[in-house]
Amino acid sequence: MKKIFSLLALLITFLGTAQILEPVKWSSSVVKVSDTELDLVITANIEDEWHLYSQFTPDGGVNPLVFTFKNQKGNYQLVGKAKEGKYKKVYSDVFEIDEYFFSGTAKFTQRVKVLNPKLKTIDVFVDGQACIEGRCTSTSSNLKFILPVLKIAETTTAETASDSVSKPIDTVAATTATDTTTTEVAPVKDANIEKPSNKEGKSLWTIFFLAFLGGFAALLMPCIFPMIPMTVSFFTKQSKTKTEGIKNAIIYGLAIIAIYVLLGSLITGIFGPKVLNELSTSVTFNIIFFVLLVVFALSFLGAFEIVLPSSWATKIDSKADKGGIVGIFFMALALAVVSFSCTGPIVGALLVESSSKGGIAPIIGMLGFSSAIAIPFMLFAMFPGWLNSLPKSGGWMNTIKVSLGFLELAFAFKFLSNADLVLQKHWLERELFIAIWIAIFAAWALYLFGKYMLPHDYEKADKIGVGRLVMGMIVTAFTFYMIPGLWGAPLKILSGLTPPMNYAESASGFGNSGSSTTELPEHAHKGPHGIVAFEDYEIGLAYAKKVGKPVLLDFTGDACANCRKMEDNVWSDKSILPILKEKVVLISLYCDRKIELPKEQQFVSKVSKDSIITIGNKWTDFQITRYKSNSQPLYVILNNKGEDASKPIAYTTDIQEYKKWLEDGIAEASKK
């Protein structure tokens, strides 16, 4: 009985691996708009739990879904880009960006202006990728739109055609996504609901919490902290009863919250969620954010004060004397204006960070920040006796201010790194980024230990407090933690903040450039963990014959998150990596790569009958033809003649299972 169950399990595993997946069904229709214009409607019906992605996914993650409109010249023009319905957003830990996707159905509409009155059909090739937990697959289709009869003036056809696109094929980028983290890409039935997420993996609750901590830090600043007993005393003395004093203090706190939330709302309203979502990959905005954070950091470090005109505070303060709810509101506004030199850089940094997340993140951020400031005022008004437990004002408040300055300076370089990654200029590669952070945190540690003073420090203390000592030790430990990153250590705590491992001066890490690319075979490159890899099947197989090794055929994708998980968590294991480096030749075939093949290499698939236009199409067709599967990752062991020596294996986190599969396949390959 056990043998029967084992055989059934093996059969199910093989069938699951070899299955031809068609999670997306494509259909087309035509809507007449005018005598010369049509809407080409492309509908994707997506199977449950699968995801198809939007044309607005930011750069740096997945490759785009592509609509290829054939035979345009002289026949028709595209009017703008394809429009689509609302998408959902989910953060990908692997690519460190928001990915936008559809579930259930997705509709794309491309308006065209017909130039040739004799045109009967328009052919469109749709090429994308769909994903489900543990695997991804290419999805493509040749769509034929049958056109209705149109009244096109013959006299204007030639003139209009001369203005048409000169290229025979126009590629309109739309996006498709691949894998996101399993816990965050849960299937959502309603395709018109956006699921809020953000680039750093922070939910809106996380943004609120971090903003709350920022508000609490601002509360401890020298601009605000001394005002707590003064303000509470005002409410308790001016109010006729204790109940009235508590009520006024609550109104005061709510007014503080309203002022800052209004600021967040203005940011969201002015830019709009869509624009805010695009800020994370905008070079211009990332550079602006970098400059702003540097200015804010220098202000906290004591280089200068950022203050609003004193006349503003005077006018607002005069209105606060009116009393009542209006007067209390102006008291709260006066607090915001007077304390701007302390709160401004924090508020600015929070707005910069939350704005890059998009949606209502700026509003949530300001809600968290203002709540941290307002709640203590309300609580101390309710329980005035608590004032006796407050620590006295002193130099510790400036220490907090300076510490925030160092943090803002460090995070400023994250935005500069974003711009560099988008431009692919390699100006701020991983080693330099880490070195800058080490310098900033080392300077912060020395400050905490009292080794030097900054302009706002009163005098150099003979001794430091326990809290400052503990903080200094934490910062020092973090500084030492980052140092191995210069030599290629992964620094997983900083995942998502530092540039990726492959965006570095040396694939082997700083100081190990001796293992130069001159040692690599021709047409090979250093793959994950320094494994020698080929990206062309024929070239890789020829090299395997030359060196007498079997082949590990790796069907993968640039935007395949589960492929990266396999590489990071399985391939990196000390029992697996030596096998991959020494006993096999790795051939990685990227099935989602949108690089167009030379015209002479393009063909029509014998299996799917689809046009094979890109490198990704080519390797996907190869995978389908040979292994009856179109999902990635997929791994196969071949002998150096190109014959299969193992059954395919897909995504697995079981290192021992993968090791046994490798060893059995290599042993079988040596027999053939």
Tab-separated table of C-alpha atoms in Angstrom, residues 42-466:
chain	number	residue	atom	x	y	z
A	42	ILE	CA	-8.835	42.909	-25.271
A	43	THR	CA	-10.268	40.889	-22.393
A	44	ALA	CA	-8.309	38.523	-20.171
A	45	ASN	CA	-10.251	35.933	-18.194
A	46	ILE	CA	-7.968	34.802	-15.379
A	47	GLU	CA	-8.323	31.549	-13.477
A	48	ASP	CA	-8.917	31.635	-9.731
A	49	GLU	CA	-5.811	32.406	-7.646
A	50	TRP	CA	-3.807	33.419	-10.717
A	51	HIS	CA	-2.734	37.001	-11.350
A	52	LEU	CA	-2.152	39.041	-14.495
A	53	TYR	CA	-0.438	42.379	-14.125
A	54	SER	CA	-0.988	46.000	-15.102
A	55	GLN	CA	0.772	48.261	-17.572
A	56	PHE	CA	1.794	50.645	-14.780
A	57	THR	CA	4.044	48.400	-12.682
A	58	PRO	CA	7.134	50.478	-11.759
A	59	ASP	CA	10.513	49.839	-13.316
A	60	GLY	CA	12.944	47.635	-11.497
A	61	GLY	CA	10.668	44.648	-11.123
A	62	VAL	CA	8.735	42.617	-13.628
A	63	ASN	CA	8.969	42.799	-17.398
A	64	PRO	CA	5.969	44.369	-19.111
A	65	LEU	CA	3.092	42.680	-20.862
A	66	VAL	CA	3.464	43.691	-24.482
A	67	PHE	CA	0.786	44.370	-27.076
A	68	THR	CA	2.395	44.125	-30.520
A	69	PHE	CA	0.223	45.815	-33.159
A	70	LYS	CA	1.203	44.404	-36.538
A	71	ASN	CA	1.250	45.980	-39.996
A	72	GLN	CA	0.554	49.523	-38.842
A	73	LYS	CA	2.327	51.518	-41.533
A	74	GLY	CA	-0.185	53.117	-43.850
A	75	ASN	CA	-3.064	51.159	-42.333
A	76	TYR	CA	-3.796	52.607	-38.902
A	77	GLN	CA	-2.438	54.697	-36.028
A	78	LEU	CA	-2.538	54.051	-32.302
A	79	VAL	CA	-4.293	56.812	-30.364
A	80	GLY	CA	-2.448	56.927	-27.047
A	81	LYS	CA	-1.720	53.774	-25.080
A	82	ALA	CA	-3.960	50.947	-24.040
A	83	LYS	CA	-6.341	51.875	-21.225
A	84	GLU	CA	-7.249	49.464	-18.461
A	85	GLY	CA	-9.417	49.054	-15.385
A	86	LYS	CA	-8.314	49.402	-11.798
A	87	TYR	CA	-5.588	47.141	-10.544
A	88	LYS	CA	-4.485	45.910	-7.129
A	89	LYS	CA	-1.134	46.652	-5.551
A	90	VAL	CA	1.036	44.189	-3.657
A	91	TYR	CA	4.590	44.729	-2.477
A	92	SER	CA	7.218	42.258	-3.700
A	93	ASP	CA	9.980	41.552	-1.182
A	94	VAL	CA	12.119	40.146	-3.962
A	95	PHE	CA	12.033	43.164	-6.288
A	96	GLU	CA	11.375	45.710	-3.540
A	97	ILE	CA	8.633	47.525	-5.436
A	98	ASP	CA	4.850	47.595	-5.636
A	99	GLU	CA	3.528	45.239	-8.295
A	100	TYR	CA	0.107	45.939	-9.820
A	101	PHE	CA	-2.107	43.064	-10.896
A	102	PHE	CA	-5.562	41.895	-11.910
A	103	SER	CA	-7.547	38.926	-10.643
A	104	GLY	CA	-10.608	37.431	-12.266
A	105	THR	CA	-10.808	39.584	-15.387
A	106	ALA	CA	-8.827	42.379	-16.948
A	107	LYS	CA	-9.865	44.588	-19.822
A	108	PHE	CA	-7.561	46.649	-22.051
A	109	THR	CA	-8.829	49.147	-24.620
A	110	GLN	CA	-6.655	50.508	-27.422
A	111	ARG	CA	-8.112	53.242	-29.631
A	112	VAL	CA	-6.925	53.229	-33.258
A	113	LYS	CA	-7.425	55.591	-36.140
A	114	VAL	CA	-7.902	53.660	-39.371
A	115	LEU	CA	-6.073	55.149	-42.377
A	116	ASN	CA	-6.638	52.518	-45.048
A	117	PRO	CA	-10.311	52.169	-46.076
A	118	LYS	CA	-9.569	48.669	-47.439
A	119	LEU	CA	-8.248	47.399	-44.118
A	120	LYS	CA	-10.316	44.404	-42.996
A	121	THR	CA	-8.464	43.088	-39.946
A	122	ILE	CA	-5.904	44.125	-37.336
A	123	ASP	CA	-3.631	41.500	-35.830
A	124	VAL	CA	-2.355	41.973	-32.283
A	125	PHE	CA	0.082	39.703	-30.463
A	126	VAL	CA	-0.360	39.670	-26.686
A	127	ASP	CA	2.627	38.429	-24.707
A	128	GLY	CA	2.768	38.366	-20.933
A	129	GLN	CA	3.130	36.281	-17.830
A	130	ALA	CA	0.779	35.030	-15.138
A	131	CYS	CA	1.650	33.835	-11.666
A	132	ILE	CA	0.315	31.782	-8.810
A	133	GLU	CA	1.977	30.741	-5.587
A	134	GLY	CA	5.116	28.790	-6.405
A	135	ARG	CA	5.174	29.220	-10.176
A	136	CYS	CA	4.791	31.554	-13.122
A	137	THR	CA	3.980	30.929	-16.752
A	138	SER	CA	4.009	32.849	-19.998
A	139	THR	CA	0.659	33.750	-21.478
A	140	SER	CA	0.329	34.885	-25.062
A	141	SER	CA	-2.149	34.941	-27.896
A	142	ASN	CA	-2.514	36.090	-31.482
A	143	LEU	CA	-5.705	38.136	-31.656
A	144	LYS	CA	-7.450	39.070	-34.893
A	145	PHE	CA	-9.837	42.029	-34.885
A	146	ILE	CA	-12.359	41.998	-37.732
A	147	LEU	CA	-13.137	45.614	-38.579
A	148	PRO	CA	-16.575	47.034	-39.433
A	149	VAL	CA	-17.098	49.061	-42.589
A	150	LEU	CA	-15.799	52.604	-42.074
A	151	LYS	CA	-16.302	55.781	-44.097
A	152	ILE	CA	-12.775	57.020	-44.628
A	153	ALA	CA	-12.136	59.866	-47.063
A	154	GLU	CA	-9.795	58.581	-49.789
A	155	THR	CA	-8.285	62.018	-50.292
A	156	THR	CA	-7.027	62.274	-46.755
A	157	THR	CA	-5.747	58.742	-46.440
A	158	ALA	CA	-2.390	59.356	-48.080
A	159	GLU	CA	-1.822	62.561	-46.135
A	160	THR	CA	-2.647	60.949	-42.826
A	161	ALA	CA	-0.603	57.876	-43.625
A	162	SER	CA	2.487	59.985	-44.086
A	163	ASP	CA	2.199	60.975	-40.450
A	164	SER	CA	1.825	57.438	-39.211
A	165	VAL	CA	4.415	55.507	-37.327
A	166	SER	CA	7.262	54.492	-39.608
A	167	LYS	CA	8.050	51.301	-37.758
A	168	PRO	CA	6.345	48.149	-39.054
A	169	ILE	CA	5.732	46.926	-35.514
A	170	ASP	CA	4.888	49.171	-32.610
A	171	THR	CA	5.316	47.822	-29.147
A	172	VAL	CA	3.099	49.290	-26.494
A	173	ALA	CA	4.343	48.516	-23.000
A	174	ALA	CA	1.796	47.277	-20.625
A	175	THR	CA	2.856	45.397	-17.584
A	176	THR	CA	2.593	42.002	-16.324
A	177	ALA	CA	3.883	40.855	-13.092
A	178	THR	CA	5.306	37.739	-11.837
A	179	ASP	CA	5.712	36.407	-8.424
A	180	THR	CA	5.166	38.346	-5.281
A	181	THR	CA	5.505	37.045	-1.791
A	182	THR	CA	2.926	34.400	-1.004
A	183	THR	CA	1.547	36.006	2.110
A	184	GLU	CA	0.900	39.310	0.392
A	185	VAL	CA	-0.484	38.176	-2.939
A	186	ALA	CA	-3.653	36.574	-1.739
A	187	PRO	CA	-6.281	36.218	-4.454
A	188	VAL	CA	-8.825	38.994	-4.429
A	189	LYS	CA	-12.185	38.398	-6.064
A	190	ASP	CA	-13.096	41.981	-6.836
A	191	ALA	CA	-10.893	43.149	-9.684
A	192	ASN	CA	-11.773	46.791	-9.119
A	193	ILE	CA	-10.471	47.100	-5.574
A	194	GLU	CA	-6.937	48.289	-4.978
A	195	LYS	CA	-5.104	46.513	-2.230
A	196	PRO	CA	-2.916	49.105	-0.521
A	197	SER	CA	0.702	48.260	-0.026
A	198	ASN	CA	4.017	50.032	-0.490
A	199	LYS	CA	7.528	49.804	-1.813
A	200	GLU	CA	9.195	49.117	1.477
A	201	GLY	CA	6.758	46.401	2.446
A	202	LYS	CA	5.111	48.651	4.972
A	203	SER	CA	1.381	48.444	5.321
A	204	LEU	CA	-0.563	51.570	6.176
A	205	TRP	CA	-0.498	50.369	9.780
A	206	THR	CA	3.279	50.230	9.631
A	207	ILE	CA	3.416	53.739	8.207
A	208	PHE	CA	1.144	54.895	11.022
A	209	PHE	CA	3.346	53.228	13.632
A	210	LEU	CA	6.599	54.649	12.243
A	211	ALA	CA	5.028	58.093	11.917
A	212	PHE	CA	3.817	57.785	15.512
A	213	LEU	CA	7.404	57.105	16.605
A	214	GLY	CA	8.487	60.154	14.611
A	215	GLY	CA	5.875	62.251	16.377
A	216	PHE	CA	7.010	60.957	19.746
A	217	ALA	CA	10.597	61.880	18.878
A	218	ALA	CA	9.410	65.369	17.901
A	219	LEU	CA	7.550	65.624	21.206
A	220	LEU	CA	10.867	65.202	23.028
A	221	MET	CA	12.483	68.049	21.091
A	222	PRO	CA	13.423	71.313	22.843
A	223	CYS	CA	10.786	73.152	20.759
A	224	ILE	CA	7.840	71.123	22.086
A	225	PHE	CA	8.686	69.315	25.316
A	226	PRO	CA	8.897	72.425	27.544
A	227	MET	CA	5.491	73.528	26.216
A	228	ILE	CA	3.651	70.551	27.731
A	229	PRO	CA	3.478	71.846	31.338
A	230	MET	CA	2.850	75.416	30.108
A	231	THR	CA	-0.080	74.386	27.905
A	232	VAL	CA	-1.604	72.033	30.480
A	233	SER	CA	-1.302	74.745	33.140
A	234	PHE	CA	-3.096	77.187	30.839
A	235	PHE	CA	-6.079	74.872	30.355
A	236	THR	CA	-6.368	73.960	34.033
A	237	LYS	CA	-6.205	77.608	35.196
A	238	GLN	CA	-8.398	79.164	32.497
A	239	SER	CA	-11.147	76.560	32.702
A	240	LYS	CA	-13.886	77.037	35.309
A	241	THR	CA	-14.129	73.327	36.070
A	242	LYS	CA	-11.879	70.325	35.690
A	243	THR	CA	-14.310	68.855	33.186
A	244	GLU	CA	-14.111	71.990	31.041
A	245	GLY	CA	-10.316	71.917	31.193
A	246	ILE	CA	-10.261	68.302	30.023
A	247	LYS	CA	-12.710	69.124	27.232
A	248	ASN	CA	-10.597	72.050	26.025
A	249	ALA	CA	-7.438	69.937	26.137
A	250	ILE	CA	-9.136	67.264	24.031
A	251	ILE	CA	-10.242	69.888	21.512
A	252	TYR	CA	-6.667	71.204	21.481
A	253	GLY	CA	-5.308	67.722	20.753
A	254	LEU	CA	-7.862	67.074	18.028
A	255	ALA	CA	-6.997	70.439	16.467
A	256	ILE	CA	-3.308	69.414	16.333
A	257	ILE	CA	-4.297	66.186	14.591
A	258	ALA	CA	-6.590	68.033	12.170
A	259	ILE	CA	-3.837	70.479	11.169
A	260	TYR	CA	-1.306	67.787	10.288
A	261	VAL	CA	-3.856	65.474	8.645
A	262	LEU	CA	-4.949	68.427	6.514
A	263	LEU	CA	-1.333	68.796	5.397
A	264	GLY	CA	-1.215	65.122	4.387
A	265	SER	CA	-4.549	65.483	2.591
A	266	LEU	CA	-3.267	68.464	0.624
A	267	ILE	CA	-0.247	66.478	-0.546
A	268	THR	CA	-2.467	63.592	-1.628
A	269	GLY	CA	-5.019	65.914	-3.247
A	270	ILE	CA	-2.485	68.001	-5.150
A	271	PHE	CA	-0.526	65.094	-6.601
A	272	GLY	CA	-3.158	62.366	-6.620
A	273	PRO	CA	-2.613	58.688	-5.774
A	274	LYS	CA	-1.429	57.762	-9.269
A	275	VAL	CA	1.301	60.409	-9.347
A	276	LEU	CA	2.392	59.532	-5.816
A	277	ASN	CA	2.662	55.876	-6.796
A	278	GLU	CA	5.008	56.834	-9.631
A	279	LEU	CA	7.316	58.884	-7.404
A	280	SER	CA	9.232	55.830	-6.213
A	281	THR	CA	10.707	55.252	-9.667
A	282	SER	CA	10.941	58.881	-10.794
A	283	VAL	CA	14.571	59.943	-11.051
A	284	THR	CA	13.675	63.618	-10.627
A	285	PHE	CA	11.617	63.129	-7.485
A	286	ASN	CA	14.117	60.735	-5.931
A	287	ILE	CA	16.870	63.319	-6.386
A	288	ILE	CA	14.621	66.062	-4.988
A	289	PHE	CA	13.824	63.850	-1.989
A	290	PHE	CA	17.548	63.205	-1.491
A	291	VAL	CA	18.296	66.941	-1.435
A	292	LEU	CA	15.386	67.662	0.930
A	293	LEU	CA	16.447	65.009	3.419
A	294	VAL	CA	20.054	66.222	3.361
A	295	VAL	CA	18.834	69.764	4.094
A	296	PHE	CA	16.605	68.507	6.924
A	297	ALA	CA	19.471	66.427	8.347
A	298	LEU	CA	21.904	69.355	8.310
A	299	SER	CA	19.295	71.446	10.109
A	300	PHE	CA	18.998	68.872	12.899
A	301	LEU	CA	22.776	68.587	13.116
A	302	GLY	CA	22.941	72.315	13.825
A	303	ALA	CA	24.097	73.828	10.531
A	304	PHE	CA	21.079	76.187	10.430
A	305	GLU	CA	17.476	76.502	11.617
A	306	ILE	CA	14.459	75.981	9.394
A	307	VAL	CA	11.892	78.456	10.711
A	308	LEU	CA	8.739	80.031	9.403
A	309	PRO	CA	8.410	83.857	9.370
A	310	SER	CA	7.948	85.203	12.909
A	311	SER	CA	5.059	87.362	11.695
A	312	TRP	CA	3.055	84.174	11.099
A	313	ALA	CA	3.385	83.136	14.727
A	314	THR	CA	2.472	86.636	15.927
A	315	LYS	CA	-0.710	86.800	13.843
A	316	ILE	CA	-1.785	83.292	14.786
A	317	ASP	CA	-1.057	83.905	18.468
A	318	SER	CA	-3.221	87.040	18.442
A	319	LYS	CA	-6.168	85.036	17.111
A	320	ALA	CA	-5.664	82.426	19.825
A	321	ASP	CA	-6.679	85.060	22.422
A	322	LYS	CA	-10.276	85.026	21.141
A	323	GLY	CA	-11.087	81.950	23.208
A	324	GLY	CA	-13.602	79.251	22.431
A	325	ILE	CA	-13.080	76.475	19.930
A	326	VAL	CA	-11.684	78.899	17.317
A	327	GLY	CA	-9.142	80.218	19.797
A	328	ILE	CA	-8.091	76.699	20.790
A	329	PHE	CA	-7.616	75.798	17.115
A	330	PHE	CA	-5.315	78.796	16.628
A	331	MET	CA	-3.401	77.770	19.762
A	332	ALA	CA	-2.758	74.408	18.110
A	333	LEU	CA	-1.748	76.160	14.885
A	334	ALA	CA	0.602	78.386	16.877
A	335	LEU	CA	2.245	75.284	18.343
A	336	ALA	CA	2.778	73.891	14.818
A	337	VAL	CA	4.315	77.172	13.605
A	338	VAL	CA	6.503	77.853	16.651
A	339	SER	CA	7.834	74.290	16.777
A	340	PHE	CA	8.494	74.113	13.037
A	341	SER	CA	12.271	74.237	13.440
A	342	CYS	CA	12.039	70.897	15.277
A	343	THR	CA	9.049	69.278	13.597
A	344	GLY	CA	9.607	70.560	10.044
A	345	PRO	CA	12.428	68.160	9.108
A	346	ILE	CA	10.549	65.208	10.624
A	347	VAL	CA	7.289	66.146	8.921
A	348	GLY	CA	9.173	66.706	5.660
A	349	ALA	CA	10.909	63.342	5.897
A	350	LEU	CA	7.626	61.573	6.678
A	351	LEU	CA	5.864	63.252	3.757
A	352	VAL	CA	8.751	62.361	1.443
A	353	GLU	CA	8.688	58.713	2.512
A	354	SER	CA	4.906	58.315	2.598
A	355	SER	CA	4.432	60.217	-0.673
A	356	SER	CA	6.680	57.712	-2.411
A	357	LYS	CA	4.280	54.991	-1.220
A	358	GLY	CA	1.298	56.604	-2.894
A	359	GLY	CA	-2.413	56.476	-2.097
A	360	ILE	CA	-3.486	57.795	1.292
A	361	ALA	CA	-0.100	57.078	2.885
A	362	PRO	CA	0.638	60.821	3.486
A	363	ILE	CA	-2.671	61.183	5.360
A	364	ILE	CA	-1.994	58.081	7.467
A	365	GLY	CA	1.542	59.296	8.154
A	366	MET	CA	0.376	62.686	9.380
A	367	LEU	CA	-2.348	61.021	11.469
A	368	GLY	CA	0.281	58.923	13.254
A	369	PHE	CA	2.687	61.833	13.698
A	370	SER	CA	0.111	64.261	15.064
A	371	SER	CA	-1.451	61.648	17.354
A	372	ALA	CA	1.890	61.134	19.100
A	373	ILE	CA	2.088	64.874	19.787
A	374	ALA	CA	-1.562	65.428	20.686
A	375	ILE	CA	-2.203	62.477	23.015
A	376	PRO	CA	0.319	63.529	25.724
A	377	PHE	CA	-1.189	67.032	25.888
A	378	MET	CA	-4.637	65.523	26.377
A	379	LEU	CA	-3.503	62.945	28.939
A	380	PHE	CA	-1.542	65.422	31.054
A	381	ALA	CA	-4.562	67.765	31.060
A	382	MET	CA	-6.713	64.897	32.368
A	383	PHE	CA	-4.125	63.878	34.957
A	384	PRO	CA	-2.080	66.978	35.881
A	385	GLY	CA	-0.290	65.057	38.642
A	386	TRP	CA	1.629	63.187	35.953
A	387	LEU	CA	3.553	66.382	35.174
A	388	ASN	CA	5.698	65.735	38.246
A	389	SER	CA	7.039	62.569	36.607
A	390	LEU	CA	8.273	64.341	33.483
A	391	PRO	CA	12.073	64.569	33.146
A	392	LYS	CA	13.600	68.017	33.231
A	393	SER	CA	14.541	69.758	30.007
A	394	GLY	CA	18.208	69.536	29.135
A	395	GLY	CA	20.890	68.440	26.712
A	396	TRP	CA	19.262	65.033	26.213
A	397	MET	CA	16.669	66.699	23.974
A	398	ASN	CA	19.371	67.950	21.603
A	399	THR	CA	20.865	64.471	21.567
A	400	ILE	CA	17.566	63.160	20.216
A	401	LYS	CA	17.476	65.954	17.650
A	402	VAL	CA	21.013	65.207	16.425
A	403	SER	CA	20.294	61.466	16.322
A	404	LEU	CA	17.330	62.087	14.043
A	405	GLY	CA	19.634	64.184	11.866
A	406	PHE	CA	21.998	61.256	11.383
A	407	LEU	CA	19.079	58.949	10.553
A	408	GLU	CA	17.684	61.371	7.974
A	409	LEU	CA	21.125	61.748	6.401
A	410	ALA	CA	21.445	57.963	6.078
A	411	PHE	CA	18.004	57.514	4.553
A	412	ALA	CA	18.629	60.365	2.113
A	413	PHE	CA	21.078	58.130	0.290
A	414	LYS	CA	18.366	55.519	-0.215
A	415	PHE	CA	16.567	57.963	-2.512
A	416	LEU	CA	19.787	58.780	-4.347
A	417	SER	CA	20.322	55.039	-4.750
A	418	ASN	CA	16.807	54.685	-6.212
A	419	ALA	CA	17.627	57.258	-8.885
A	420	ASP	CA	20.915	55.553	-9.696
A	421	LEU	CA	19.257	52.132	-9.970
A	422	VAL	CA	16.616	53.458	-12.371
A	423	LEU	CA	19.269	55.128	-14.549
A	424	GLN	CA	21.645	52.150	-14.187
A	425	LYS	CA	24.570	54.585	-13.984
A	426	HIS	CA	26.425	52.567	-11.311
A	427	TRP	CA	27.436	55.770	-9.539
A	428	LEU	CA	26.223	54.583	-6.142
A	429	GLU	CA	26.900	50.879	-6.159
A	430	ARG	CA	26.472	48.597	-3.183
A	431	GLU	CA	29.972	48.975	-1.724
A	432	LEU	CA	29.922	52.772	-1.859
A	433	PHE	CA	26.408	52.911	-0.393
A	434	ILE	CA	27.411	50.677	2.520
A	435	ALA	CA	30.619	52.663	3.064
A	436	ILE	CA	28.594	55.888	3.320
A	437	TRP	CA	26.247	54.320	5.853
A	438	ILE	CA	29.178	53.005	7.878
A	439	ALA	CA	30.654	56.520	7.989
A	440	ILE	CA	27.325	58.076	9.061
A	441	PHE	CA	26.606	55.544	11.789
A	442	ALA	CA	30.209	55.610	13.036
A	443	ALA	CA	30.013	59.413	13.344
A	444	TRP	CA	26.698	59.024	15.181
A	445	ALA	CA	28.239	56.508	17.612
A	446	LEU	CA	31.190	58.801	18.346
A	447	TYR	CA	28.756	61.657	19.029
A	448	LEU	CA	26.729	59.529	21.431
A	449	PHE	CA	29.908	58.596	23.288
A	450	GLY	CA	30.668	62.319	23.680
A	451	LYS	CA	33.775	62.388	21.493
A	452	TYR	CA	32.813	65.683	19.830
A	453	MET	CA	30.179	68.433	20.044
A	454	LEU	CA	27.835	70.038	17.545
A	455	PRO	CA	26.642	73.674	17.422
A	456	HIS	CA	23.512	73.224	19.578
A	457	ASP	CA	25.287	71.342	22.365
A	458	TYR	CA	25.685	73.534	25.441
A	459	GLU	CA	28.988	72.150	26.648
A	460	LYS	CA	30.919	68.930	26.496
A	461	ALA	CA	29.732	66.658	29.275
A	462	ASP	CA	32.210	64.945	31.589
A	463	LYS	CA	29.969	61.909	31.630
A	464	ILE	CA	27.072	60.518	29.601
A	465	GLY	CA	23.841	58.996	30.808
A	466	VAL	CA	22.981	55.329	30.742
